[in-house]
């Protein structure tokens, strides 16, 4: 297992939409990077060493992680653990912006 730490930030919406317009893919991109960082074929970081700062409800994050899982499998043949979506929800810390 690789040694190291990572903090991944995915913020799609801000409280001030005028100054900071909403983004569409920041959360799914952060989830995708998390999948690669913790996958044994790649850097194999311990899940305990990666923090996710994501916007969204637990339900929406679970749906987003499931969608990312399907895309990674289709596009890259990357299989993630069965509990991946639940793990994303468990490990995310909602940012205060």
Short mmCIF file of C-alpha atoms in Angstrom, two decimals:
data_model
loop_
_atom_site.label_atom_id
_atom_site.label_comp_id
_atom_site.label_asym_id
_atom_site.label_seq_id
_atom_site.Cartn_x
_atom_site.Cartn_y
_atom_site.Cartn_z
CA UNK A 1 0.00 0.00 0.00
CA UNK A 2 1.35 3.40 -0.98
CA UNK A 3 2.13 5.93 1.71
CA UNK A 4 0.77 9.41 1.37
CA UNK A 5 -2.23 11.63 1.96
CA UNK A 6 -4.69 13.46 -0.25
CA UNK A 7 -7.46 16.00 0.18
CA UNK A 8 -9.85 16.14 -2.75
CA UNK A 9 -12.23 19.06 -3.12
CA UNK A 10 -15.34 19.00 -5.27
CA UNK A 11 -17.62 22.02 -5.01
CA UNK A 12 -20.41 22.30 -7.58
CA UNK A 13 -22.38 25.08 -5.93
CA UNK A 14 -21.47 28.13 -3.90
CA UNK A 15 -23.57 30.35 -1.68
CA UNK A 16 -22.76 33.30 -3.95
CA UNK A 17 -23.75 32.25 -7.49
CA UNK A 18 -23.06 35.71 -8.90
CA UNK A 19 -19.37 35.81 -7.98
CA UNK A 20 -18.84 32.03 -8.15
CA UNK A 21 -21.07 30.40 -10.78
CA UNK A 22 -22.06 26.78 -10.23
CA UNK A 23 -19.96 24.02 -11.74
CA UNK A 24 -21.23 20.78 -13.20
CA UNK A 25 -18.49 18.19 -12.77
CA UNK A 26 -16.30 19.18 -9.80
CA UNK A 27 -17.84 16.59 -7.45
CA UNK A 28 -17.77 13.73 -9.96
CA UNK A 29 -14.17 14.62 -10.89
CA UNK A 30 -13.12 14.48 -7.22
CA UNK A 31 -14.87 11.12 -6.81
CA UNK A 32 -13.10 9.80 -9.93
CA UNK A 33 -9.70 10.90 -8.64
CA UNK A 34 -10.52 9.23 -5.31
CA UNK A 35 -11.22 5.97 -7.16
CA UNK A 36 -7.86 6.13 -8.94
CA UNK A 37 -5.87 7.14 -5.84
CA UNK A 38 -7.23 4.28 -3.75
CA UNK A 39 -7.20 1.60 -6.47
CA UNK A 40 -4.55 -1.16 -6.13
CA UNK A 41 -3.63 -0.91 -9.83
CA UNK A 42 -2.68 2.74 -9.46
CA UNK A 43 -1.35 4.59 -6.40
CA UNK A 44 -3.13 2.33 -3.87
CA UNK A 45 -3.42 4.97 -1.15
CA UNK A 46 -5.21 3.84 1.96
CA UNK A 47 -8.81 5.07 2.01
CA UNK A 48 -8.11 6.29 5.53
CA UNK A 49 -5.53 8.71 4.13
CA UNK A 50 -7.84 10.45 1.67
CA UNK A 51 -10.34 13.13 2.63
CA UNK A 52 -13.18 14.25 0.40
CA UNK A 53 -14.62 17.75 0.72
CA UNK A 54 -17.74 17.57 -1.42
CA UNK A 55 -20.96 19.52 -1.78
CA UNK A 56 -24.24 17.65 -1.99
CA UNK A 57 -26.55 15.54 0.13
CA UNK A 58 -25.64 11.98 1.10
CA UNK A 59 -28.28 10.62 -1.30
CA UNK A 60 -27.03 12.70 -4.22
CA UNK A 61 -23.39 11.83 -3.48
CA UNK A 62 -24.27 8.11 -3.40
CA UNK A 63 -25.97 8.47 -6.81
CA UNK A 64 -23.02 10.44 -8.19
CA UNK A 65 -20.51 7.86 -6.92
CA UNK A 66 -22.56 5.06 -8.48
CA UNK A 67 -22.61 6.90 -11.83
CA UNK A 68 -18.85 7.48 -11.64
CA UNK A 69 -18.33 3.78 -10.87
CA UNK A 70 -20.23 2.79 -14.03
CA UNK A 71 -18.27 5.26 -16.18
CA UNK A 72 -14.93 4.07 -14.83
CA UNK A 73 -15.85 0.46 -15.53
CA UNK A 74 -17.09 1.21 -19.06
CA UNK A 75 -14.32 3.61 -20.10
CA UNK A 76 -11.29 2.22 -18.27
CA UNK A 77 -12.21 -1.27 -17.12
CA UNK A 78 -11.64 -0.03 -13.57
CA UNK A 79 -13.52 -2.08 -11.01
CA UNK A 80 -14.04 -0.42 -7.64
CA UNK A 81 -15.09 -2.09 -4.37
CA UNK A 82 -18.79 -2.85 -3.96
CA UNK A 83 -19.02 -0.42 -1.04
CA UNK A 84 -17.47 2.45 -3.03
CA UNK A 85 -20.58 4.70 -3.09
CA UNK A 86 -21.17 4.22 0.64
CA UNK A 87 -17.49 4.84 1.28
CA UNK A 88 -17.65 8.18 -0.57
CA UNK A 89 -20.59 9.25 1.60
CA UNK A 90 -18.86 8.07 4.80
CA UNK A 91 -15.60 9.87 4.03
CA UNK A 92 -16.87 13.19 2.75
CA UNK A 93 -16.76 16.32 4.88
CA UNK A 94 -19.14 19.06 3.74
CA UNK A 95 -17.16 22.25 3.07
CA UNK A 96 -18.45 25.55 4.42
CA UNK A 97 -18.31 28.08 1.62
#
